[in-house]
mmCIF file of C-alpha atoms in Angstrom:
data_model
loop_
_atom_site.group_PDB
_atom_site.id
_atom_site.type_symbol
_atom_site.label_atom_id
_atom_site.label_comp_id
_atom_site.label_asym_id
_atom_site.label_seq_id
_atom_site.Cartn_x
_atom_site.Cartn_y
_atom_site.Cartn_z
ATOM 1 C CA MET A 3 7.028 10.613 13.223
ATOM 2 C CA GLY A 4 5.071 11.606 10.127
ATOM 3 C CA SER A 5 5.901 11.448 6.470
ATOM 4 C CA PHE A 6 6.737 15.152 6.266
ATOM 5 C CA PHE A 7 10.472 14.547 5.990
ATOM 6 C CA TYR A 8 10.333 12.534 2.755
ATOM 7 C CA SER A 9 10.085 15.499 0.439
ATOM 8 C CA ASP A 10 13.346 17.038 1.588
ATOM 9 C CA ARG A 11 15.160 13.714 1.721
ATOM 10 C CA SER A 12 14.222 12.688 -1.800
ATOM 11 C CA VAL A 13 17.320 12.459 -3.957
ATOM 12 C CA GLN A 14 16.922 10.980 -7.422
ATOM 13 C CA ASP A 15 19.554 8.281 -7.834
ATOM 14 C CA LEU A 16 21.383 7.813 -11.087
ATOM 15 C CA LEU A 17 21.308 4.029 -11.081
ATOM 16 C CA PRO A 18 24.679 2.497 -11.966
ATOM 17 C CA PRO A 19 24.871 -0.450 -14.369
ATOM 18 C CA SER A 20 25.010 -3.946 -12.899
ATOM 19 C CA LEU A 21 28.452 -5.496 -12.512
ATOM 20 C CA ASP A 22 28.995 -8.917 -14.097
ATOM 21 C CA SER A 23 31.825 -11.415 -14.560
ATOM 22 C CA THR A 24 33.655 -9.029 -16.903
ATOM 23 C CA SER A 25 33.536 -6.103 -14.421
ATOM 24 C CA GLN A 26 36.410 -4.958 -12.268
ATOM 25 C CA PRO A 27 35.738 -4.674 -8.529
ATOM 26 C CA PRO A 28 35.443 -1.296 -6.833
ATOM 27 C CA SER A 29 38.293 -0.198 -4.556
ATOM 28 C CA LEU A 30 37.235 -2.509 -1.756
ATOM 29 C CA PHE A 31 37.616 -1.534 1.899
ATOM 30 C CA ASP A 32 38.789 1.974 1.060
ATOM 31 C CA GLY A 33 36.433 3.625 3.557
ATOM 32 C CA THR A 34 33.491 3.846 1.129
ATOM 33 C CA THR A 35 30.214 2.397 2.393
ATOM 34 C CA ARG A 36 28.723 0.171 -0.311
ATOM 35 C CA LEU A 37 25.382 -1.580 -0.558
ATOM 36 C CA TYR A 38 25.587 -4.562 -2.905
ATOM 37 C CA ILE A 39 22.188 -5.303 -4.397
ATOM 38 C CA ASN A 40 20.385 -6.690 -7.402
ATOM 39 C CA TYR A 41 17.756 -4.471 -8.985
ATOM 40 C CA GLN A 42 15.232 -7.324 -9.276
ATOM 41 C CA CYS A 43 15.793 -8.821 -5.806
ATOM 42 C CA PRO A 44 13.083 -8.051 -3.209
ATOM 43 C CA TYR A 45 15.491 -8.723 -0.326
ATOM 44 C CA SER A 46 17.927 -6.175 -1.733
ATOM 45 C CA GLN A 47 15.068 -3.740 -2.205
ATOM 46 C CA ARG A 48 14.367 -3.711 1.531
ATOM 47 C CA VAL A 49 17.780 -2.275 2.337
ATOM 48 C CA TRP A 50 17.740 0.021 -0.683
ATOM 49 C CA ILE A 51 14.447 1.534 0.539
ATOM 50 C CA THR A 52 15.926 2.017 4.018
ATOM 51 C CA ARG A 53 18.932 3.841 2.551
ATOM 52 C CA ASN A 54 16.698 6.105 0.496
ATOM 53 C CA VAL A 55 14.119 7.069 3.101
ATOM 54 C CA LYS A 56 16.894 7.932 5.551
ATOM 55 C CA GLY A 57 18.424 10.241 2.934
ATOM 56 C CA LEU A 58 21.690 8.281 2.666
ATOM 57 C CA GLN A 59 22.088 8.337 -1.110
ATOM 58 C CA GLU A 60 25.345 10.283 -0.828
ATOM 59 C CA ILE A 61 26.675 8.179 2.055
ATOM 60 C CA ILE A 62 25.879 4.595 0.972
ATOM 61 C CA LYS A 63 26.917 3.819 -2.595
ATOM 62 C CA LEU A 64 24.832 1.330 -4.590
ATOM 63 C CA VAL A 65 26.763 -1.498 -6.237
ATOM 64 C CA PRO A 66 24.357 -3.624 -8.299
ATOM 65 C CA ILE A 67 25.399 -7.212 -9.065
ATOM 66 C CA ASP A 68 24.214 -9.293 -12.033
ATOM 67 C CA LEU A 69 23.072 -12.495 -10.317
ATOM 68 C CA GLN A 70 22.900 -14.389 -13.618
ATOM 69 C CA ASN A 71 26.559 -13.647 -14.351
ATOM 70 C CA ARG A 72 28.196 -12.828 -11.034
ATOM 71 C CA PRO A 73 31.718 -11.473 -10.827
ATOM 72 C CA ASP A 74 34.062 -13.938 -9.095
ATOM 73 C CA TRP A 75 35.514 -11.191 -6.934
ATOM 74 C CA TYR A 76 32.183 -10.695 -5.172
ATOM 75 C CA LYS A 77 32.334 -14.148 -3.545
ATOM 76 C CA GLU A 78 36.104 -14.196 -3.168
ATOM 77 C CA LYS A 79 36.696 -10.706 -1.793
ATOM 78 C CA VAL A 80 33.378 -9.248 -0.608
ATOM 79 C CA TYR A 81 30.808 -11.763 0.619
ATOM 80 C CA PRO A 82 31.638 -15.491 0.651
ATOM 81 C CA LYS A 83 27.929 -16.442 0.753
ATOM 82 C CA ASN A 84 27.724 -14.879 -2.728
ATOM 83 C CA LYS A 85 24.238 -13.480 -2.091
ATOM 84 C CA VAL A 86 22.726 -10.025 -2.037
ATOM 85 C CA PRO A 87 22.127 -7.786 -0.240
ATOM 86 C CA SER A 88 25.340 -7.130 1.623
ATOM 87 C CA LEU A 89 26.772 -3.976 3.135
ATOM 88 C CA GLU A 90 30.444 -3.005 3.188
ATOM 89 C CA HIS A 91 30.875 -0.658 6.149
ATOM 90 C CA ASN A 92 33.741 0.032 8.555
ATOM 91 C CA ASN A 93 35.946 -2.593 6.888
ATOM 92 C CA LYS A 94 33.515 -5.455 7.300
ATOM 93 C CA VAL A 95 30.688 -6.922 5.249
ATOM 94 C CA THR A 96 27.285 -7.821 6.687
ATOM 95 C CA GLY A 97 24.467 -9.684 4.957
ATOM 96 C CA GLU A 98 20.805 -10.722 5.329
ATOM 97 C CA SER A 99 18.092 -8.194 4.580
ATOM 98 C CA LEU A 100 16.309 -8.170 7.968
ATOM 99 C CA VAL A 101 19.629 -7.628 9.741
ATOM 100 C CA LEU A 102 20.630 -4.889 7.307
ATOM 101 C CA VAL A 103 17.381 -2.924 7.523
ATOM 102 C CA LYS A 104 17.927 -2.639 11.284
ATOM 103 C CA TYR A 105 21.653 -1.995 10.880
ATOM 104 C CA VAL A 106 21.221 0.864 8.424
ATOM 105 C CA ASP A 107 18.383 2.345 10.477
ATOM 106 C CA CYS A 108 20.398 2.246 13.715
ATOM 107 C CA ASN A 109 23.927 3.087 12.525
ATOM 108 C CA PHE A 110 23.407 6.006 10.160
ATOM 109 C CA GLU A 111 22.003 9.516 10.419
ATOM 110 C CA GLY A 112 18.438 10.339 9.481
ATOM 111 C CA PRO A 113 15.022 9.590 10.989
ATOM 112 C CA SER A 114 14.528 6.390 12.975
ATOM 113 C CA PHE A 115 11.972 3.918 11.644
ATOM 114 C CA LEU A 116 11.247 2.081 14.885
ATOM 115 C CA PRO A 117 8.926 3.905 17.299
ATOM 116 C CA ASP A 118 9.647 4.481 20.974
ATOM 117 C CA ASP A 119 6.156 3.293 21.931
ATOM 118 C CA GLN A 120 6.588 -0.159 23.499
ATOM 119 C CA GLU A 121 3.297 -1.580 22.197
ATOM 120 C CA LYS A 122 4.175 -0.542 18.657
ATOM 121 C CA ARG A 123 7.715 -1.857 18.993
ATOM 122 C CA LYS A 124 6.431 -5.244 20.182
ATOM 123 C CA PHE A 125 3.996 -5.431 17.263
ATOM 124 C CA ALA A 126 6.811 -4.467 14.899
ATOM 125 C CA GLU A 127 8.903 -7.380 16.144
ATOM 126 C CA GLU A 128 5.971 -9.766 15.615
ATOM 127 C CA LEU A 129 5.306 -8.561 12.077
ATOM 128 C CA ILE A 130 8.976 -8.546 11.086
ATOM 129 C CA ALA A 131 9.407 -12.112 12.350
ATOM 130 C CA TYR A 132 6.221 -13.174 10.548
ATOM 131 C CA SER A 133 7.385 -11.773 7.209
ATOM 132 C CA ASP A 134 10.077 -14.319 6.346
ATOM 133 C CA THR A 135 8.920 -17.239 8.483
ATOM 134 C CA THR A 136 5.306 -17.236 7.276
ATOM 135 C CA PHE A 137 4.042 -14.514 4.936
ATOM 136 C CA VAL A 138 6.601 -14.722 2.129
ATOM 137 C CA PRO A 139 7.025 -18.533 2.018
ATOM 138 C CA GLU A 140 3.292 -19.199 2.385
ATOM 139 C CA VAL A 141 2.353 -16.919 -0.497
ATOM 140 C CA TYR A 142 5.013 -18.426 -2.744
ATOM 141 C CA ARG A 143 3.941 -21.961 -1.785
ATOM 142 C CA SER A 144 0.327 -21.086 -2.558
ATOM 143 C CA PHE A 145 1.169 -20.543 -6.230
ATOM 144 C CA ALA A 146 1.477 -24.312 -6.706
ATOM 145 C CA LYS A 147 -1.754 -25.044 -4.793
ATOM 146 C CA ASP A 148 -4.827 -22.905 -4.165
ATOM 147 C CA ALA A 149 -3.409 -19.410 -4.399
ATOM 148 C CA ARG A 150 -6.663 -17.553 -3.840
ATOM 149 C CA THR A 151 -7.386 -19.349 -0.566
ATOM 150 C CA LEU A 152 -3.899 -19.870 0.828
ATOM 151 C CA ALA A 153 -2.377 -16.550 -0.220
ATOM 152 C CA GLY A 154 -5.681 -14.858 0.580
ATOM 153 C CA ALA A 155 -5.314 -15.900 4.211
ATOM 154 C CA GLN A 156 -1.938 -14.138 4.335
ATOM 155 C CA PHE A 157 -3.326 -10.925 2.868
ATOM 156 C CA ASP A 158 -6.202 -11.122 5.372
ATOM 157 C CA TYR A 159 -3.554 -11.277 8.099
ATOM 158 C CA LEU A 160 -2.019 -8.052 6.764
ATOM 159 C CA GLU A 161 -5.419 -6.355 6.483
ATOM 160 C CA LYS A 162 -6.116 -7.184 10.134
ATOM 161 C CA ALA A 163 -2.654 -5.947 11.153
ATOM 162 C CA LEU A 164 -3.302 -2.642 9.397
ATOM 163 C CA HIS A 165 -6.360 -2.111 11.628
ATOM 164 C CA LYS A 166 -4.360 -2.237 14.880
ATOM 165 C CA PHE A 167 -3.187 1.403 14.955
ATOM 166 C CA ASP A 168 -5.323 4.222 13.609
ATOM 167 C CA ASP A 169 -2.857 7.129 13.711
ATOM 168 C CA GLY A 170 -1.787 6.633 10.100
ATOM 169 C CA PRO A 171 -2.110 4.286 7.094
ATOM 170 C CA PHE A 172 0.965 2.152 7.790
ATOM 171 C CA PHE A 173 1.423 -1.017 9.872
ATOM 172 C CA LEU A 174 2.383 0.922 13.003
ATOM 173 C CA GLY A 175 0.272 3.920 12.025
ATOM 174 C CA GLN A 176 3.364 5.886 10.997
ATOM 175 C CA PHE A 177 5.913 4.618 8.462
ATOM 176 C CA SER A 178 8.375 2.104 9.937
ATOM 177 C CA GLN A 179 10.740 -0.791 9.302
ATOM 178 C CA VAL A 180 7.686 -3.043 9.006
ATOM 179 C CA ASP A 181 6.500 -1.261 5.869
ATOM 180 C CA ILE A 182 9.998 -1.437 4.398
ATOM 181 C CA ILE A 183 10.197 -5.177 4.987
ATOM 182 C CA TYR A 184 6.813 -6.052 3.467
ATOM 183 C CA ALA A 185 6.802 -3.570 0.572
ATOM 184 C CA PRO A 186 8.959 -5.430 -1.994
ATOM 185 C CA PHE A 187 6.893 -8.607 -1.715
ATOM 186 C CA ILE A 188 3.481 -6.942 -1.645
ATOM 187 C CA GLU A 189 4.604 -4.973 -4.716
ATOM 188 C CA ARG A 190 5.379 -8.174 -6.617
ATOM 189 C CA PHE A 191 2.278 -10.074 -5.487
ATOM 190 C CA HIS A 192 0.050 -7.110 -6.303
ATOM 191 C CA VAL A 193 1.364 -7.103 -9.879
ATOM 192 C CA PHE A 194 1.658 -10.847 -10.454
ATOM 193 C CA MET A 195 -1.480 -12.338 -8.897
ATOM 194 C CA PRO A 196 -3.999 -10.595 -11.200
ATOM 195 C CA GLU A 197 -1.995 -11.920 -14.158
ATOM 196 C CA GLY A 198 -1.315 -15.385 -12.795
ATOM 197 C CA PHE A 199 -4.542 -16.087 -10.920
ATOM 198 C CA ASN A 200 -6.987 -13.323 -11.860
ATOM 199 C CA TYR A 201 -6.805 -12.293 -8.213
ATOM 200 C CA ASP A 202 -6.545 -8.740 -6.895
ATOM 201 C CA ILE A 203 -5.004 -8.763 -3.421
ATOM 202 C CA THR A 204 -6.726 -5.459 -2.517
ATOM 203 C CA THR A 205 -10.315 -6.587 -3.224
ATOM 204 C CA GLY A 206 -12.213 -6.502 0.065
ATOM 205 C CA ARG A 207 -9.107 -5.182 1.822
ATOM 206 C CA PRO A 208 -9.421 -1.395 1.943
ATOM 207 C CA LYS A 209 -6.607 -0.912 4.458
ATOM 208 C CA LEU A 210 -4.186 -2.832 2.234
ATOM 209 C CA ALA A 211 -5.307 -0.832 -0.804
ATOM 210 C CA LYS A 212 -4.711 2.407 1.107
ATOM 211 C CA TRP A 213 -1.327 1.166 2.329
ATOM 212 C CA ILE A 214 -0.206 0.456 -1.260
ATOM 213 C CA GLU A 215 -1.418 3.903 -2.336
ATOM 214 C CA GLU A 216 0.496 5.584 0.492
ATOM 215 C CA MET A 217 3.647 3.591 -0.175
ATOM 216 C CA ASN A 218 3.527 4.652 -3.815
ATOM 217 C CA ASN A 219 3.615 8.283 -2.655
ATOM 218 C CA LEU A 220 7.019 7.828 -0.984
ATOM 219 C CA ASP A 221 9.854 8.892 -3.272
ATOM 220 C CA GLY A 222 12.408 6.763 -1.440
ATOM 221 C CA TYR A 223 10.338 3.669 -2.200
ATOM 222 C CA LYS A 224 9.215 4.625 -5.722
ATOM 223 C CA GLN A 225 12.828 4.849 -6.874
ATOM 224 C CA THR A 226 13.359 1.183 -5.946
ATOM 225 C CA LYS A 227 10.305 -0.330 -7.636
ATOM 226 C CA VAL A 228 10.621 -2.958 -10.342
ATOM 227 C CA LEU A 229 10.922 -1.044 -13.603
ATOM 228 C CA GLU A 230 10.174 -3.880 -16.017
ATOM 229 C CA GLN A 231 7.007 -5.304 -14.513
ATOM 230 C CA GLU A 232 6.171 -7.357 -17.615
ATOM 231 C CA LYS A 233 9.500 -9.185 -17.334
ATOM 232 C CA MET A 234 8.883 -9.814 -13.649
ATOM 233 C CA VAL A 235 5.433 -11.263 -14.376
ATOM 234 C CA GLU A 236 6.880 -13.542 -17.065
ATOM 235 C CA TYR A 237 9.612 -14.672 -14.676
ATOM 236 C CA TYR A 238 7.027 -15.506 -12.009
ATOM 237 C CA LYS A 239 4.818 -17.324 -14.502
ATOM 238 C CA ASN A 240 7.718 -19.435 -15.744
ATOM 239 C CA ARG A 241 8.918 -20.201 -12.243
ATOM 240 C CA PHE A 242 5.663 -20.778 -10.380
ATOM 241 C CA LEU A 243 2.902 -21.722 -12.807
ATOM 242 C CA PRO A 244 2.521 -25.187 -14.367
ATOM 243 C CA LYS A 245 3.693 -25.399 -17.940
ATOM 244 C CA ALA A 246 0.876 -25.671 -20.477
#
């Protein structure tokens, strides 16, 4: 399962404007499959990447939500938890990014992003579980403590994981759900940590540097990347760094 199929599955999305409290809802439960996201949300980005790399741009419609000014109908009629991402499909709505990455991969046409190899599949399960139980929370917690040491240990974990299979530059060698799940957070940390802590997460980690380079070559991922990186950095600084 190589990366040869990305070129012919790359469809450039025309990104719709975000819906806010003044917006009317779409024609809900009319048979259209809709992915409700927020353009800045890394959890949404996971499912958005999955949609894109499977070539589902014409099948799953993006519905971006303004999280700072949410429409009431989203909670009342679509997803009572009032979070993104969520997927409207077959007259029901499902949430949670890890669930949705698997759901979209398994229930729609296009290449599969879990390998048949049992050793790789077991490692995928370990890495996917580690992402939200350990990697993401530990890196965020490190911002209030010793980011270089504590976050550094998490990036060392990823560097070691990237050494396990040598048949490609990704976590399982070939591109998989694991890469999709880690990409939005590595993207943000790679941009923010040099600004916030003068710390480059790729220094001394050649496999991670190569992984980022390879990810940036995938059209389905590139289309989902944070467009306004300066705003994201300012948001992270205001949220995570002590006020002067």
